[in-house]
Amino acid sequence: MHVIELHGCIDDGGSGAATAGGGGKDNRKGSTSLNGSMDSYQVVYVKDNVSVYPTQHARERISGRLRLIKQEPSVFLTWIPYNVEGGLGKDGLVLLPNDRNLYTIRAVSLAEIRSIRRHTPPLGWQYIIIVLTSGLAFPPLYFNNGGVREFLATLKSHAILVRTNDDAHVYLVNDKEDPLQRSLTSLELTELPHVSAVVSSTANNVDTYPNAPKPDEDNKNVTDGTDSNNMGLSENSQHKNSRDPARDLSIQVLEKFSMVTKFARETKAHLFGESRLLGNSEMDLDRAPNRSREDNTSFGRTSSLPPDSIPNEMPALVWGRARPPPLGNEEWMTFLDAEGRVMDPRALKKRIFHGGVEQKLRCVVWKFLLGHYKFDSTYAMRKALVVRKRQEYWVLKSQWQSVSEDQAKRFAKFRERKHRVEKDVVRTDRTLPFYDGDDNPNVDLLHDILVTYSFYNFDLGYCQGMSDLLSPILYVIEDESEAFWCFAALMERMAPNFHRDQNGMHSQLMALSKLVQLLDNPLHDYFKQNECLNYFFCFRWILIQFKREFDYDNILRLWEVLWSNYLSEHFHLYMCVALLKRNRRKIMDEQMEFDTLLKFINELSGHIDLDSTLRDAEALCLFAGEKGAACIAPGTPPALVATDPET
């Protein structure tokens, strides 16, 4: 974080309360600028008696003056403690020079502020918590005489403030477009097939990112005991971040917030710190944790060579047997009873995890994997569900289709979302025969499903990347209504990836950081030394489930493995670890820093062997065991729906 030293333009807090309790605009001008030049500045807001509490005792508070200072083209925020040199000040505290430096906020640009959280407790003073784009948070600033609303109003006249969807008390600062969209834009998701390098400045925005054949014609002959197309809808439950920043920034840890300049370069390490619960984090393959008898007897032997001894072109782990052939229709029928119930869901998931599903059967099995059908649903129940959900879909679709041009002129959110969808669908998988050509009806279906979903889940709406998730589903299901409900069920768990605050993505990246520390500590240390612990270079992998990294046929195979939820609902994170371990030697030997690392990771697209990566990820997941599960915090978005849908 860049911090500008103050010179003549800011007074020292003076006598402690020059305008005690005052707040508002100060039109005084100065000739000495924040950066030491002779440019003019303007104090646009000043508030006295804004305090920091180093302890729980009110008498020990440190009071000072909060200001907003405009120096074209920037606006800076400062908080300077009153000049009380030892002894008891009028505010009842002994303030030593070191204390003054510890809590002083020296000219932080609004461009460096990520968010401001406003707290209005039933009893006590209002306060705000300022979080920087680097992830560092300042201690709470208490407004002893009120004035938070006035401060925010002044701030709003000089910056863009946007309330978050999840918490009306949190304001994103300078959010000209939502932060997720900035990250998506920086990742160039709309470019096919590869992604170019991203400038290093995008890292700060995230700390707080062969054509397949058409389906076989005999798809319609696949037996699931119901109409050719069906689906269900899982309960609509948004996974919100339950952490309270006020608790995280409690009084007891204020001493850790030293001068901003001291901790700016350590922010990433602070956010993605080393796990203290894993013990010795460097795990050799011959020291695997206990595994179930079922898993031990299902696989061949694993190489016990340490990662450092594996050549560049070889995987870190090699299994003794190949993956079995995909699940076919005849075998599928053996999993069903006479009324169509899946008799052993875990056995089915295990079979799909290891071998996948034949293309002509996917239109049936995917509905179970995505959670649309309950495994214990019958043929008759699924058939009735199809009819009911088709009617619901057409009602939803008619809602936006009935919006007239005149209404649309006064419906900005609808216009914006519809425009985003129109812009994205014409660039989604157009090299595939299924979506190729002008006036392709399948592209129109892609458009209609996405716009309908933006009405179905109006809080989330549409975000770039969703078309990538829908495209394979529509390709497999080949029915508009059923593809919609399959997509909606998938989004029940994928939605946190697209929230404005990016908490869903951040929690997964943090879990990935801990998994790498557990399974490849030297690589983790390398990332730490090179300030890459935000793992933003894996952002695209996680956001759209490796959609841009493999060809279309392999993506279908990979997704059904992830959706099987057999070993872990976070198996996609072990995929990330496997890919990083596979390329660790090149990364470390070439001393890649963030820019070159991001470029290298993006250029892996289309050059990754799926089968060997799946075997590596499977081995890593088994060896990590409970310690690996402990790396993933409760509530971290998994790769699929875990709740049963409506039937």
PDB file of C-alpha atoms in Angstrom, residues 271-477:
ATOM      1  CA  LEU A 271      -4.666 -13.019   5.341  1.00  0.00           C
ATOM      2  CA  PHE A 272      -3.470 -16.376   4.108  1.00  0.00           C
ATOM      3  CA  GLY A 273      -1.301 -17.175   7.116  1.00  0.00           C
ATOM      4  CA  GLU A 274       0.223 -20.515   7.886  1.00  0.00           C
ATOM      5  CA  SER A 275      -2.124 -23.053   9.419  1.00  0.00           C
ATOM      6  CA  ARG A 276      -1.221 -23.797  13.038  1.00  0.00           C
ATOM      7  CA  LEU A 277      -3.506 -26.789  13.335  1.00  0.00           C
ATOM      8  CA  LEU A 278      -1.767 -29.087  10.881  1.00  0.00           C
ATOM      9  CA  GLY A 279       1.355 -29.822  12.855  1.00  0.00           C
ATOM     10  CA  ASN A 280       4.183 -30.815  10.533  1.00  0.00           C
ATOM     11  CA  SER A 281       2.777 -29.640   7.234  1.00  0.00           C
ATOM     12  CA  GLU A 282       5.231 -31.330   4.906  1.00  0.00           C
ATOM     13  CA  MET A 283       3.637 -34.696   4.151  1.00  0.00           C
ATOM     14  CA  ASP A 284       5.662 -37.443   2.500  1.00  0.00           C
ATOM     15  CA  LEU A 285       3.717 -40.018   0.593  1.00  0.00           C
ATOM     16  CA  ASP A 286       4.837 -42.863   2.807  1.00  0.00           C
ATOM     17  CA  ARG A 287       3.295 -41.151   5.843  1.00  0.00           C
ATOM     18  CA  ALA A 288      -0.285 -41.175   4.641  1.00  0.00           C
ATOM     19  CA  PRO A 289      -3.083 -40.904   7.190  1.00  0.00           C
ATOM     20  CA  ASN A 290      -5.391 -43.820   7.728  1.00  0.00           C
ATOM     21  CA  ARG A 291      -7.876 -44.524   4.960  1.00  0.00           C
ATOM     22  CA  SER A 292     -11.013 -46.614   4.859  1.00  0.00           C
ATOM     23  CA  ARG A 293     -10.811 -50.267   3.822  1.00  0.00           C
ATOM     24  CA  GLU A 294     -12.967 -49.442   0.816  1.00  0.00           C
ATOM     25  CA  ASP A 295     -10.507 -46.887  -0.522  1.00  0.00           C
ATOM     26  CA  ASN A 296      -7.453 -49.011   0.284  1.00  0.00           C
ATOM     27  CA  THR A 297      -8.731 -51.941  -1.731  1.00  0.00           C
ATOM     28  CA  SER A 298      -9.952 -49.920  -4.675  1.00  0.00           C
ATOM     29  CA  PHE A 299      -6.690 -48.570  -6.020  1.00  0.00           C
ATOM     30  CA  GLY A 300      -3.265 -49.682  -7.051  1.00  0.00           C
ATOM     31  CA  ARG A 301      -0.073 -48.811  -5.245  1.00  0.00           C
ATOM     32  CA  THR A 302       1.203 -45.272  -5.230  1.00  0.00           C
ATOM     33  CA  SER A 303       4.739 -44.119  -5.800  1.00  0.00           C
ATOM     34  CA  SER A 304       6.334 -42.967  -2.577  1.00  0.00           C
ATOM     35  CA  LEU A 305       8.886 -40.757  -4.261  1.00  0.00           C
ATOM     36  CA  PRO A 306       9.034 -37.304  -2.696  1.00  0.00           C
ATOM     37  CA  PRO A 307       7.845 -34.492  -4.986  1.00  0.00           C
ATOM     38  CA  ASP A 308      11.344 -33.059  -5.396  1.00  0.00           C
ATOM     39  CA  SER A 309      12.553 -36.271  -7.052  1.00  0.00           C
ATOM     40  CA  ILE A 310       9.903 -36.246  -9.772  1.00  0.00           C
ATOM     41  CA  PRO A 311      11.126 -34.941 -13.154  1.00  0.00           C
ATOM     42  CA  ASN A 312       9.397 -31.963 -14.715  1.00  0.00           C
ATOM     43  CA  GLU A 313       7.412 -33.991 -17.209  1.00  0.00           C
ATOM     44  CA  MET A 314       6.251 -36.620 -14.712  1.00  0.00           C
ATOM     45  CA  PRO A 315       3.300 -36.359 -12.325  1.00  0.00           C
ATOM     46  CA  ALA A 316       4.005 -36.099  -8.639  1.00  0.00           C
ATOM     47  CA  LEU A 317       1.986 -39.260  -7.968  1.00  0.00           C
ATOM     48  CA  VAL A 318       1.387 -42.242 -10.263  1.00  0.00           C
ATOM     49  CA  TRP A 319      -1.409 -44.753  -9.706  1.00  0.00           C
ATOM     50  CA  GLY A 320      -0.968 -48.391 -10.657  1.00  0.00           C
ATOM     51  CA  ARG A 321      -4.117 -48.737 -12.734  1.00  0.00           C
ATOM     52  CA  ALA A 322      -5.977 -46.830 -15.393  1.00  0.00           C
ATOM     53  CA  ARG A 323      -9.463 -45.369 -14.976  1.00  0.00           C
ATOM     54  CA  PRO A 324     -12.244 -47.813 -15.885  1.00  0.00           C
ATOM     55  CA  PRO A 325     -14.534 -47.246 -18.888  1.00  0.00           C
ATOM     56  CA  PRO A 326     -17.496 -44.897 -18.425  1.00  0.00           C
ATOM     57  CA  LEU A 327     -20.831 -46.007 -17.018  1.00  0.00           C
ATOM     58  CA  GLY A 328     -23.131 -47.338 -19.746  1.00  0.00           C
ATOM     59  CA  ASN A 329     -26.885 -47.792 -19.977  1.00  0.00           C
ATOM     60  CA  GLU A 330     -26.910 -51.511 -19.204  1.00  0.00           C
ATOM     61  CA  GLU A 331     -24.825 -51.046 -16.079  1.00  0.00           C
ATOM     62  CA  TRP A 332     -26.877 -48.004 -15.113  1.00  0.00           C
ATOM     63  CA  MET A 333     -30.037 -50.114 -14.992  1.00  0.00           C
ATOM     64  CA  THR A 334     -28.438 -52.383 -12.387  1.00  0.00           C
ATOM     65  CA  PHE A 335     -28.371 -49.444  -9.966  1.00  0.00           C
ATOM     66  CA  LEU A 336     -32.187 -48.982 -10.183  1.00  0.00           C
ATOM     67  CA  ASP A 337     -34.943 -50.966  -8.525  1.00  0.00           C
ATOM     68  CA  ALA A 338     -38.208 -51.864 -10.220  1.00  0.00           C
ATOM     69  CA  GLU A 339     -39.728 -48.423  -9.492  1.00  0.00           C
ATOM     70  CA  GLY A 340     -36.673 -46.443 -10.588  1.00  0.00           C
ATOM     71  CA  ARG A 341     -35.011 -45.657  -7.255  1.00  0.00           C
ATOM     72  CA  VAL A 342     -31.212 -45.640  -7.048  1.00  0.00           C
ATOM     73  CA  MET A 343     -30.553 -48.447  -4.574  1.00  0.00           C
ATOM     74  CA  ASP A 344     -26.978 -47.554  -3.601  1.00  0.00           C
ATOM     75  CA  PRO A 345     -26.211 -43.855  -4.257  1.00  0.00           C
ATOM     76  CA  ARG A 346     -22.685 -44.063  -2.845  1.00  0.00           C
ATOM     77  CA  ALA A 347     -21.776 -46.987  -5.071  1.00  0.00           C
ATOM     78  CA  LEU A 348     -23.108 -45.072  -8.063  1.00  0.00           C
ATOM     79  CA  LYS A 349     -21.108 -41.976  -7.115  1.00  0.00           C
ATOM     80  CA  LYS A 350     -17.986 -44.056  -6.690  1.00  0.00           C
ATOM     81  CA  ARG A 351     -18.487 -45.618 -10.125  1.00  0.00           C
ATOM     82  CA  ILE A 352     -18.923 -42.206 -11.751  1.00  0.00           C
ATOM     83  CA  PHE A 353     -15.984 -40.729  -9.841  1.00  0.00           C
ATOM     84  CA  HIS A 354     -13.639 -43.381 -11.214  1.00  0.00           C
ATOM     85  CA  GLY A 355     -14.987 -43.806 -14.735  1.00  0.00           C
ATOM     86  CA  GLY A 356     -17.442 -41.090 -15.690  1.00  0.00           C
ATOM     87  CA  VAL A 357     -20.594 -41.570 -17.764  1.00  0.00           C
ATOM     88  CA  GLU A 358     -21.169 -42.394 -21.420  1.00  0.00           C
ATOM     89  CA  GLN A 359     -22.283 -39.403 -23.457  1.00  0.00           C
ATOM     90  CA  LYS A 360     -25.690 -40.837 -24.354  1.00  0.00           C
ATOM     91  CA  LEU A 361     -26.446 -41.476 -20.661  1.00  0.00           C
ATOM     92  CA  ARG A 362     -25.408 -38.094 -19.322  1.00  0.00           C
ATOM     93  CA  CYS A 363     -28.771 -36.476 -20.027  1.00  0.00           C
ATOM     94  CA  VAL A 364     -30.207 -38.810 -17.378  1.00  0.00           C
ATOM     95  CA  VAL A 365     -27.431 -39.212 -14.816  1.00  0.00           C
ATOM     96  CA  TRP A 366     -26.474 -35.551 -14.622  1.00  0.00           C
ATOM     97  CA  LYS A 367     -29.894 -34.716 -13.182  1.00  0.00           C
ATOM     98  CA  PHE A 368     -29.142 -36.945 -10.207  1.00  0.00           C
ATOM     99  CA  LEU A 369     -25.597 -35.648  -9.788  1.00  0.00           C
ATOM    100  CA  LEU A 370     -26.727 -32.035  -9.869  1.00  0.00           C
ATOM    101  CA  GLY A 371     -29.369 -32.749  -7.238  1.00  0.00           C
ATOM    102  CA  HIS A 372     -32.451 -32.245  -9.394  1.00  0.00           C
ATOM    103  CA  TYR A 373     -33.655 -35.762  -8.755  1.00  0.00           C
ATOM    104  CA  LYS A 374     -33.548 -37.405  -5.401  1.00  0.00           C
ATOM    105  CA  PHE A 375     -31.851 -40.743  -5.540  1.00  0.00           C
ATOM    106  CA  ASP A 376     -34.872 -42.304  -3.882  1.00  0.00           C
ATOM    107  CA  SER A 377     -37.366 -40.784  -6.348  1.00  0.00           C
ATOM    108  CA  THR A 378     -39.414 -43.130  -8.507  1.00  0.00           C
ATOM    109  CA  TYR A 379     -40.129 -43.029 -12.235  1.00  0.00           C
ATOM    110  CA  ALA A 380     -43.584 -41.605 -11.539  1.00  0.00           C
ATOM    111  CA  MET A 381     -42.275 -38.930  -9.165  1.00  0.00           C
ATOM    112  CA  ARG A 382     -39.731 -37.758 -11.694  1.00  0.00           C
ATOM    113  CA  LYS A 383     -42.248 -37.664 -14.493  1.00  0.00           C
ATOM    114  CA  ALA A 384     -44.596 -35.490 -12.418  1.00  0.00           C
ATOM    115  CA  LEU A 385     -41.688 -33.238 -11.483  1.00  0.00           C
ATOM    116  CA  VAL A 386     -40.856 -32.643 -15.137  1.00  0.00           C
ATOM    117  CA  VAL A 387     -44.382 -31.478 -15.903  1.00  0.00           C
ATOM    118  CA  ARG A 388     -44.579 -29.174 -12.885  1.00  0.00           C
ATOM    119  CA  LYS A 389     -41.157 -27.624 -13.415  1.00  0.00           C
ATOM    120  CA  ARG A 390     -41.802 -27.018 -17.094  1.00  0.00           C
ATOM    121  CA  GLN A 391     -44.872 -24.979 -16.208  1.00  0.00           C
ATOM    122  CA  GLU A 392     -42.906 -23.010 -13.624  1.00  0.00           C
ATOM    123  CA  TYR A 393     -40.192 -22.263 -16.135  1.00  0.00           C
ATOM    124  CA  TRP A 394     -42.562 -20.820 -18.718  1.00  0.00           C
ATOM    125  CA  VAL A 395     -44.117 -18.589 -16.058  1.00  0.00           C
ATOM    126  CA  LEU A 396     -40.664 -17.297 -15.150  1.00  0.00           C
ATOM    127  CA  LYS A 397     -39.702 -16.752 -18.768  1.00  0.00           C
ATOM    128  CA  SER A 398     -42.905 -14.867 -19.542  1.00  0.00           C
ATOM    129  CA  GLN A 399     -42.085 -12.352 -16.806  1.00  0.00           C
ATOM    130  CA  TRP A 400     -39.199 -10.812 -18.709  1.00  0.00           C
ATOM    131  CA  GLN A 401     -40.618 -11.470 -22.169  1.00  0.00           C
ATOM    132  CA  SER A 402     -43.668  -9.377 -21.248  1.00  0.00           C
ATOM    133  CA  VAL A 403     -41.535  -6.332 -20.377  1.00  0.00           C
ATOM    134  CA  SER A 404     -42.337  -3.750 -23.028  1.00  0.00           C
ATOM    135  CA  GLU A 405     -39.792  -1.397 -24.548  1.00  0.00           C
ATOM    136  CA  ASP A 406     -41.380   1.447 -22.627  1.00  0.00           C
ATOM    137  CA  GLN A 407     -41.042  -0.470 -19.355  1.00  0.00           C
ATOM    138  CA  ALA A 408     -37.471  -1.446 -20.156  1.00  0.00           C
ATOM    139  CA  LYS A 409     -36.538   2.232 -20.458  1.00  0.00           C
ATOM    140  CA  ARG A 410     -37.315   2.565 -16.742  1.00  0.00           C
ATOM    141  CA  PHE A 411     -35.858  -0.803 -15.720  1.00  0.00           C
ATOM    142  CA  ALA A 412     -32.110  -0.194 -15.680  1.00  0.00           C
ATOM    143  CA  LYS A 413     -31.180  -3.444 -13.944  1.00  0.00           C
ATOM    144  CA  PHE A 414     -33.062  -5.488 -16.525  1.00  0.00           C
ATOM    145  CA  ARG A 415     -31.444  -3.634 -19.429  1.00  0.00           C
ATOM    146  CA  GLU A 416     -27.993  -4.058 -17.934  1.00  0.00           C
ATOM    147  CA  ARG A 417     -28.343  -7.783 -17.291  1.00  0.00           C
ATOM    148  CA  LYS A 418     -29.941  -8.510 -20.638  1.00  0.00           C
ATOM    149  CA  HIS A 419     -27.154  -6.627 -22.400  1.00  0.00           C
ATOM    150  CA  ARG A 420     -24.484  -8.627 -20.533  1.00  0.00           C
ATOM    151  CA  VAL A 421     -26.140 -11.887 -21.482  1.00  0.00           C
ATOM    152  CA  GLU A 422     -26.455 -10.869 -25.129  1.00  0.00           C
ATOM    153  CA  LYS A 423     -22.804  -9.887 -25.224  1.00  0.00           C
ATOM    154  CA  ASP A 424     -21.591 -13.140 -23.641  1.00  0.00           C
ATOM    155  CA  VAL A 425     -23.684 -15.812 -25.353  1.00  0.00           C
ATOM    156  CA  VAL A 426     -22.478 -14.875 -28.831  1.00  0.00           C
ATOM    157  CA  ARG A 427     -18.931 -15.643 -27.630  1.00  0.00           C
ATOM    158  CA  THR A 428     -19.607 -18.841 -25.689  1.00  0.00           C
ATOM    159  CA  ASP A 429     -18.362 -22.105 -27.222  1.00  0.00           C
ATOM    160  CA  ARG A 430     -19.143 -20.961 -30.772  1.00  0.00           C
ATOM    161  CA  THR A 431     -16.520 -23.326 -32.185  1.00  0.00           C
ATOM    162  CA  LEU A 432     -18.714 -26.280 -31.220  1.00  0.00           C
ATOM    163  CA  PRO A 433     -21.140 -27.557 -33.893  1.00  0.00           C
ATOM    164  CA  PHE A 434     -23.900 -27.360 -31.264  1.00  0.00           C
ATOM    165  CA  TYR A 435     -23.454 -23.564 -30.996  1.00  0.00           C
ATOM    166  CA  ASP A 436     -21.836 -22.802 -34.345  1.00  0.00           C
ATOM    167  CA  GLY A 437     -23.220 -20.614 -37.114  1.00  0.00           C
ATOM    168  CA  ASP A 438     -25.431 -17.570 -37.456  1.00  0.00           C
ATOM    169  CA  ASP A 439     -28.992 -17.665 -36.119  1.00  0.00           C
ATOM    170  CA  ASN A 440     -28.230 -20.826 -34.146  1.00  0.00           C
ATOM    171  CA  PRO A 441     -31.335 -21.678 -32.056  1.00  0.00           C
ATOM    172  CA  ASN A 442     -29.156 -23.161 -29.319  1.00  0.00           C
ATOM    173  CA  VAL A 443     -27.506 -19.774 -28.807  1.00  0.00           C
ATOM    174  CA  ASP A 444     -30.988 -18.306 -28.439  1.00  0.00           C
ATOM    175  CA  LEU A 445     -31.800 -20.942 -25.815  1.00  0.00           C
ATOM    176  CA  LEU A 446     -28.601 -20.085 -23.965  1.00  0.00           C
ATOM    177  CA  HIS A 447     -29.671 -16.442 -23.946  1.00  0.00           C
ATOM    178  CA  ASP A 448     -33.224 -17.132 -22.795  1.00  0.00           C
ATOM    179  CA  ILE A 449     -32.192 -19.445 -19.966  1.00  0.00           C
ATOM    180  CA  LEU A 450     -29.675 -16.943 -18.602  1.00  0.00           C
ATOM    181  CA  VAL A 451     -32.075 -13.998 -18.726  1.00  0.00           C
ATOM    182  CA  THR A 452     -34.760 -16.138 -17.089  1.00  0.00           C
ATOM    183  CA  TYR A 453     -32.322 -17.114 -14.355  1.00  0.00           C
ATOM    184  CA  SER A 454     -31.579 -13.447 -13.690  1.00  0.00           C
ATOM    185  CA  PHE A 455     -35.302 -13.057 -12.921  1.00  0.00           C
ATOM    186  CA  TYR A 456     -35.462 -16.307 -10.940  1.00  0.00           C
ATOM    187  CA  ASN A 457     -32.506 -15.285  -8.750  1.00  0.00           C
ATOM    188  CA  PHE A 458     -32.883 -11.544  -8.942  1.00  0.00           C
ATOM    189  CA  ASP A 459     -30.466 -10.825  -6.066  1.00  0.00           C
ATOM    190  CA  LEU A 460     -27.618 -12.537  -7.905  1.00  0.00           C
ATOM    191  CA  GLY A 461     -28.698 -11.777 -11.468  1.00  0.00           C
ATOM    192  CA  TYR A 462     -26.223 -12.535 -14.232  1.00  0.00           C
ATOM    193  CA  CYS A 463     -22.430 -12.418 -14.024  1.00  0.00           C
ATOM    194  CA  GLN A 464     -19.788 -13.112 -16.611  1.00  0.00           C
ATOM    195  CA  GLY A 465     -18.799 -16.768 -16.443  1.00  0.00           C
ATOM    196  CA  MET A 466     -22.322 -18.123 -15.939  1.00  0.00           C
ATOM    197  CA  SER A 467     -22.683 -18.782 -19.656  1.00  0.00           C
ATOM    198  CA  ASP A 468     -19.641 -21.053 -19.380  1.00  0.00           C
ATOM    199  CA  LEU A 469     -21.394 -23.100 -16.708  1.00  0.00           C
ATOM    200  CA  LEU A 470     -24.677 -23.345 -18.598  1.00  0.00           C
ATOM    201  CA  SER A 471     -23.265 -24.220 -22.009  1.00  0.00           C
ATOM    202  CA  PRO A 472     -22.294 -27.869 -21.276  1.00  0.00           C
ATOM    203  CA  ILE A 473     -25.552 -28.440 -19.383  1.00  0.00           C
ATOM    204  CA  LEU A 474     -27.682 -27.311 -22.325  1.00  0.00           C
ATOM    205  CA  TYR A 475     -25.471 -29.321 -24.676  1.00  0.00           C
ATOM    206  CA  VAL A 476     -26.064 -32.487 -22.643  1.00  0.00           C
ATOM    207  CA  ILE A 477     -29.711 -32.007 -21.620  1.00  0.00           C
TER     208      ILE A 477
END
